[in-house]
Amino acid sequence: MAPLYTIIFPLEGDKDVSQVLLGLKKRGLGDGLWNGFGGKVEAGETIAVCAHRELEEECGLQASRLEYVGVIYITCSNDVEYTIFAYTARELTGVLCESDEMRPQWFGVDELPYELAHTEAKLWWPTMLSGAAFTARFVFDGDDLVEHCVEHASQSQLEQLQLEIVEDHNSRQTIS
C-alpha cells in the first residue's frame, strides 16, 4: 500500500508572494534538487501533524498555520505511486537552519530554480503560488513525464478529497 506524503512551501508576502523557501535535497529521492519540505505520514499521525513535523525537522521552522492548497498524484512506470498533500505557510517562527536532509534558501518568485527541481514542479508551482487550490496528476515512464493535468479546485473539494483519500488509505491498512 502506497504511503501518503506532505510537502510544505513557506512563503513571504501577504497577498502577493514575494519569496519562497525551498530546500536543496541532500540525500535520498530528489538528491540535488530544490523542493518544498515534507515527507511520509507516519502511522497514527494526521496529515497536518506530519506537515508541521517535517517542516521543523528539515529547516527548523514552525508554522502557526498551514494552508492546505493541493493534492498531487504521481504514478511511475515501476508501479510506484505517490499521493502528496501540498501546503503553504506564512506565519513562521523558529530559527532557519540546515538539516542533514535539506539546505534551505529563500528565492524570489521570479527566480525559482525550476531547472534544478523535479520535472513536474514547473507545471504546478505557479498554480500554488497564485493562491489557487488545485489537484495535479503526473504520469512518468522512467524519467519521462508522459501525462499531466493540473486543475483548480475549491477548498471544499480539497477537504472532501483528503477525507476520501485518508479513509481509503486507512481501510486498506486494516485489510492488509
Short mmCIF file of the C-alpha atoms (twelve columns), coordinates in Angstrom:
data_MODEL
# 
_entry.id   MODEL 
# 
loop_
_atom_site.group_PDB 
_atom_site.id 
_atom_site.type_symbol 
_atom_site.label_atom_id 
_atom_site.label_alt_id 
_atom_site.label_comp_id 
_atom_site.label_asym_id 
_atom_site.label_seq_id 
_atom_site.Cartn_x 
_atom_site.Cartn_y 
_atom_site.Cartn_z 
_atom_site.pdbx_PDB_model_num 
ATOM 1   C CA . MET A 1   0.000   0.000  0.000   1 
ATOM 2   C CA . ALA A 2   1.356   3.392  -1.013  1 
ATOM 3   C CA . PRO A 3   2.138   5.765  1.856   1 
ATOM 4   C CA . LEU A 4   0.834   9.331  1.986   1 
ATOM 5   C CA . TYR A 5   3.178   12.323 1.836   1 
ATOM 6   C CA . THR A 6   3.200   16.051 2.574   1 
ATOM 7   C CA . ILE A 7   5.039   18.993 1.037   1 
ATOM 8   C CA . ILE A 8   5.195   22.467 2.570   1 
ATOM 9   C CA . PHE A 9   6.269   25.751 0.986   1 
ATOM 10  C CA . PRO A 10  6.997   28.628 3.399   1 
ATOM 11  C CA . LEU A 11  6.121   31.950 1.753   1 
ATOM 12  C CA . GLU A 12  6.862   35.636 2.370   1 
ATOM 13  C CA . GLY A 13  4.448   38.361 1.356   1 
ATOM 14  C CA . ASP A 14  0.858   38.886 2.375   1 
ATOM 15  C CA . LYS A 15  -1.449  38.751 -0.636  1 
ATOM 16  C CA . ASP A 16  1.253   38.626 -3.293  1 
ATOM 17  C CA . VAL A 17  4.005   36.083 -2.700  1 
ATOM 18  C CA . SER A 18  7.423   37.709 -2.893  1 
ATOM 19  C CA . GLN A 19  9.661   34.854 -1.728  1 
ATOM 20  C CA . VAL A 20  9.519   31.075 -1.388  1 
ATOM 21  C CA . LEU A 21  11.670  28.983 0.937   1 
ATOM 22  C CA . LEU A 22  12.969  25.875 -0.824  1 
ATOM 23  C CA . GLY A 23  15.284  23.173 0.385   1 
ATOM 24  C CA . LEU A 24  18.113  21.587 -1.604  1 
ATOM 25  C CA . LYS A 25  17.729  17.863 -1.015  1 
ATOM 26  C CA . LYS A 26  20.994  16.408 0.273   1 
ATOM 27  C CA . ARG A 27  20.173  12.685 0.206   1 
ATOM 28  C CA . GLY A 28  17.588  10.145 -0.929  1 
ATOM 29  C CA . LEU A 29  14.878  10.682 -3.534  1 
ATOM 30  C CA . GLY A 30  15.420  14.040 -5.206  1 
ATOM 31  C CA . ASP A 31  19.050  14.363 -4.075  1 
ATOM 32  C CA . GLY A 32  20.490  17.562 -5.570  1 
ATOM 33  C CA . LEU A 33  17.073  19.064 -6.399  1 
ATOM 34  C CA . TRP A 34  15.230  22.037 -4.894  1 
ATOM 35  C CA . ASN A 35  11.803  21.351 -3.423  1 
ATOM 36  C CA . GLY A 36  9.448   22.175 -0.571  1 
ATOM 37  C CA . PHE A 37  9.814   20.492 2.813   1 
ATOM 38  C CA . GLY A 38  7.931   17.327 3.623   1 
ATOM 39  C CA . GLY A 39  7.853   13.603 3.859   1 
ATOM 40  C CA . LYS A 40  5.927   10.472 4.662   1 
ATOM 41  C CA . VAL A 41  2.949   10.458 7.011   1 
ATOM 42  C CA . GLU A 42  3.821   8.105  9.867   1 
ATOM 43  C CA . ALA A 43  1.448   5.567  11.434  1 
ATOM 44  C CA . GLY A 44  -1.008  7.241  13.805  1 
ATOM 45  C CA . GLU A 45  -0.110  10.713 12.522  1 
ATOM 46  C CA . THR A 46  -2.516  13.110 10.795  1 
ATOM 47  C CA . ILE A 47  -1.507  14.734 7.542   1 
ATOM 48  C CA . ALA A 48  -1.315  18.183 9.171   1 
ATOM 49  C CA . VAL A 49  0.810   16.899 12.072  1 
ATOM 50  C CA . CYS A 50  3.176   15.308 9.546   1 
ATOM 51  C CA . ALA A 51  3.468   18.599 7.652   1 
ATOM 52  C CA . HIS A 52  4.318   20.526 10.830  1 
ATOM 53  C CA . ARG A 53  6.823   17.865 11.946  1 
ATOM 54  C CA . GLU A 54  8.593   17.654 8.581   1 
ATOM 55  C CA . LEU A 55  8.922   21.433 8.278   1 
ATOM 56  C CA . GLU A 56  10.571  21.684 11.683  1 
ATOM 57  C CA . GLU A 57  12.816  18.634 11.164  1 
ATOM 58  C CA . GLU A 58  14.033  19.760 7.756   1 
ATOM 59  C CA . CYS A 59  14.595  23.503 8.286   1 
ATOM 60  C CA . GLY A 60  13.990  24.405 11.949  1 
ATOM 61  C CA . LEU A 61  10.835  26.453 11.356  1 
ATOM 62  C CA . GLN A 62  7.402   26.096 12.912  1 
ATOM 63  C CA . ALA A 63  4.243   27.256 11.167  1 
ATOM 64  C CA . SER A 64  1.472   28.633 13.347  1 
ATOM 65  C CA . ARG A 65  -0.918  27.931 10.472  1 
ATOM 66  C CA . LEU A 66  -0.663  25.820 7.346   1 
ATOM 67  C CA . GLU A 67  -2.853  26.420 4.319   1 
ATOM 68  C CA . TYR A 68  -3.879  23.220 2.555   1 
ATOM 69  C CA . VAL A 69  -3.604  24.105 -1.142  1 
ATOM 70  C CA . GLY A 70  -3.488  20.922 -3.192  1 
ATOM 71  C CA . VAL A 71  -3.246  17.215 -3.798  1 
ATOM 72  C CA . ILE A 72  -0.646  15.793 -6.162  1 
ATOM 73  C CA . TYR A 73  -0.785  12.279 -7.582  1 
ATOM 74  C CA . ILE A 74  2.336   10.842 -9.181  1 
ATOM 75  C CA . THR A 75  2.381   7.466  -10.930 1 
ATOM 76  C CA . CYS A 76  5.665   5.928  -12.069 1 
ATOM 77  C CA . SER A 77  6.183   3.156  -14.628 1 
ATOM 78  C CA . ASN A 78  7.504   0.830  -11.908 1 
ATOM 79  C CA . ASP A 79  4.022   0.931  -10.288 1 
ATOM 80  C CA . VAL A 80  5.204   3.269  -7.546  1 
ATOM 81  C CA . GLU A 81  2.527   5.808  -6.653  1 
ATOM 82  C CA . TYR A 82  2.713   8.936  -4.530  1 
ATOM 83  C CA . THR A 83  -0.158  10.929 -3.051  1 
ATOM 84  C CA . ILE A 84  1.160   14.239 -1.754  1 
ATOM 85  C CA . PHE A 85  -0.761  16.859 0.218   1 
ATOM 86  C CA . ALA A 86  0.587   20.348 -0.515  1 
ATOM 87  C CA . TYR A 87  0.608   23.213 1.989   1 
ATOM 88  C CA . THR A 88  1.850   26.765 2.170   1 
ATOM 89  C CA . ALA A 89  2.880   28.549 5.372   1 
ATOM 90  C CA . ARG A 90  3.276   32.277 6.020   1 
ATOM 91  C CA . GLU A 91  3.337   32.675 9.799   1 
ATOM 92  C CA . LEU A 92  6.684   31.191 10.777  1 
ATOM 93  C CA . THR A 93  8.727   31.049 13.965  1 
ATOM 94  C CA . GLY A 94  11.946  29.291 14.885  1 
ATOM 95  C CA . VAL A 95  15.464  29.540 13.566  1 
ATOM 96  C CA . LEU A 96  16.055  28.664 9.937   1 
ATOM 97  C CA . CYS A 97  18.805  26.033 9.777   1 
ATOM 98  C CA . GLU A 98  20.240  23.358 7.546   1 
ATOM 99  C CA . SER A 99  19.429  19.755 8.408   1 
ATOM 100 C CA . ASP A 100 21.080  16.510 7.383   1 
ATOM 101 C CA . GLU A 101 18.429  16.232 4.650   1 
ATOM 102 C CA . MET A 102 17.867  19.782 3.341   1 
ATOM 103 C CA . ARG A 103 19.722  23.070 2.827   1 
ATOM 104 C CA . PRO A 104 17.098  25.869 2.941   1 
ATOM 105 C CA . GLN A 105 17.284  29.028 0.841   1 
ATOM 106 C CA . TRP A 106 14.823  31.836 0.074   1 
ATOM 107 C CA . PHE A 107 14.100  32.545 -3.613  1 
ATOM 108 C CA . GLY A 108 12.199  35.392 -5.237  1 
ATOM 109 C CA . VAL A 109 9.151   34.078 -7.091  1 
ATOM 110 C CA . ASP A 110 10.704  35.136 -10.396 1 
ATOM 111 C CA . GLU A 111 13.980  33.340 -9.564  1 
ATOM 112 C CA . LEU A 112 12.759  29.825 -8.718  1 
ATOM 113 C CA . PRO A 113 15.263  27.160 -9.826  1 
ATOM 114 C CA . TYR A 114 12.884  25.101 -11.980 1 
ATOM 115 C CA . GLU A 115 15.836  23.651 -13.913 1 
ATOM 116 C CA . LEU A 116 17.116  22.167 -10.634 1 
ATOM 117 C CA . ALA A 117 13.746  20.906 -9.367  1 
ATOM 118 C CA . HIS A 118 11.592  17.860 -10.121 1 
ATOM 119 C CA . THR A 119 10.319  17.835 -13.727 1 
ATOM 120 C CA . GLU A 120 6.706   18.485 -12.732 1 
ATOM 121 C CA . ALA A 121 7.491   21.486 -10.478 1 
ATOM 122 C CA . LYS A 122 7.216   23.999 -13.320 1 
ATOM 123 C CA . LEU A 123 3.713   22.685 -14.023 1 
ATOM 124 C CA . TRP A 124 2.182   23.057 -10.560 1 
ATOM 125 C CA . TRP A 125 4.294   25.511 -8.516  1 
ATOM 126 C CA . PRO A 126 2.893   28.542 -10.428 1 
ATOM 127 C CA . THR A 127 -0.684  27.438 -9.629  1 
ATOM 128 C CA . MET A 128 0.186   27.016 -5.950  1 
ATOM 129 C CA . LEU A 129 1.971   30.375 -5.828  1 
ATOM 130 C CA . SER A 130 -1.011  32.125 -7.449  1 
ATOM 131 C CA . GLY A 131 -3.027  31.209 -4.356  1 
ATOM 132 C CA . ALA A 132 -5.313  28.806 -6.202  1 
ATOM 133 C CA . ALA A 133 -6.255  25.458 -4.696  1 
ATOM 134 C CA . PHE A 134 -5.533  22.605 -7.105  1 
ATOM 135 C CA . THR A 135 -5.274  18.929 -7.903  1 
ATOM 136 C CA . ALA A 136 -2.471  17.619 -10.091 1 
ATOM 137 C CA . ARG A 137 -1.728  14.273 -11.740 1 
ATOM 138 C CA . PHE A 138 1.596   13.280 -13.269 1 
ATOM 139 C CA . VAL A 139 2.448   10.016 -15.005 1 
ATOM 140 C CA . PHE A 140 6.065   9.039  -15.627 1 
ATOM 141 C CA . ASP A 141 7.587   6.400  -17.871 1 
ATOM 142 C CA . GLY A 142 11.045  6.145  -16.370 1 
ATOM 143 C CA . ASP A 143 12.284  9.746  -16.161 1 
ATOM 144 C CA . ASP A 144 9.922   10.943 -18.902 1 
ATOM 145 C CA . LEU A 145 6.756   12.821 -17.977 1 
ATOM 146 C CA . VAL A 146 4.182   11.300 -20.348 1 
ATOM 147 C CA . GLU A 147 0.929   12.696 -18.977 1 
ATOM 148 C CA . HIS A 148 -0.060  15.575 -16.734 1 
ATOM 149 C CA . CYS A 149 -3.047  17.576 -15.612 1 
ATOM 150 C CA . VAL A 150 -3.242  20.483 -13.147 1 
ATOM 151 C CA . GLU A 151 -6.742  21.700 -12.300 1 
ATOM 152 C CA . HIS A 152 -8.102  24.360 -9.981  1 
ATOM 153 C CA . ALA A 153 -10.253 23.078 -7.132  1 
ATOM 154 C CA . SER A 154 -12.331 24.663 -4.421  1 
ATOM 155 C CA . GLN A 155 -11.217 24.406 -0.807  1 
ATOM 156 C CA . SER A 156 -14.272 22.266 -0.037  1 
ATOM 157 C CA . GLN A 157 -13.346 19.893 -2.889  1 
ATOM 158 C CA . LEU A 158 -9.826  19.578 -1.464  1 
ATOM 159 C CA . GLU A 159 -11.136 18.883 2.038   1 
ATOM 160 C CA . GLN A 160 -13.526 16.218 0.724   1 
ATOM 161 C CA . LEU A 161 -10.780 14.657 -1.376  1 
ATOM 162 C CA . GLN A 162 -8.461  14.483 1.642   1 
ATOM 163 C CA . LEU A 163 -11.174 12.768 3.703   1 
ATOM 164 C CA . GLU A 164 -11.762 10.204 0.947   1 
ATOM 165 C CA . ILE A 165 -8.048  9.512  0.454   1 
ATOM 166 C CA . VAL A 166 -7.410  9.072  4.183   1 
ATOM 167 C CA . GLU A 167 -10.491 6.852  4.586   1 
ATOM 168 C CA . ASP A 168 -9.388  4.687  1.640   1 
ATOM 169 C CA . HIS A 169 -5.814  4.568  2.956   1 
ATOM 170 C CA . ASN A 170 -6.957  3.560  6.453   1 
ATOM 171 C CA . SER A 171 -9.327  0.866  5.139   1 
ATOM 172 C CA . ARG A 172 -6.528  -0.652 3.038   1 
ATOM 173 C CA . GLN A 173 -4.220  -0.698 6.068   1 
ATOM 174 C CA . THR A 174 -6.877  -2.545 8.064   1 
ATOM 175 C CA . ILE A 175 -7.265  -5.149 5.311   1 
ATOM 176 C CA . SER A 176 -3.534  -5.808 4.821   1 
# 
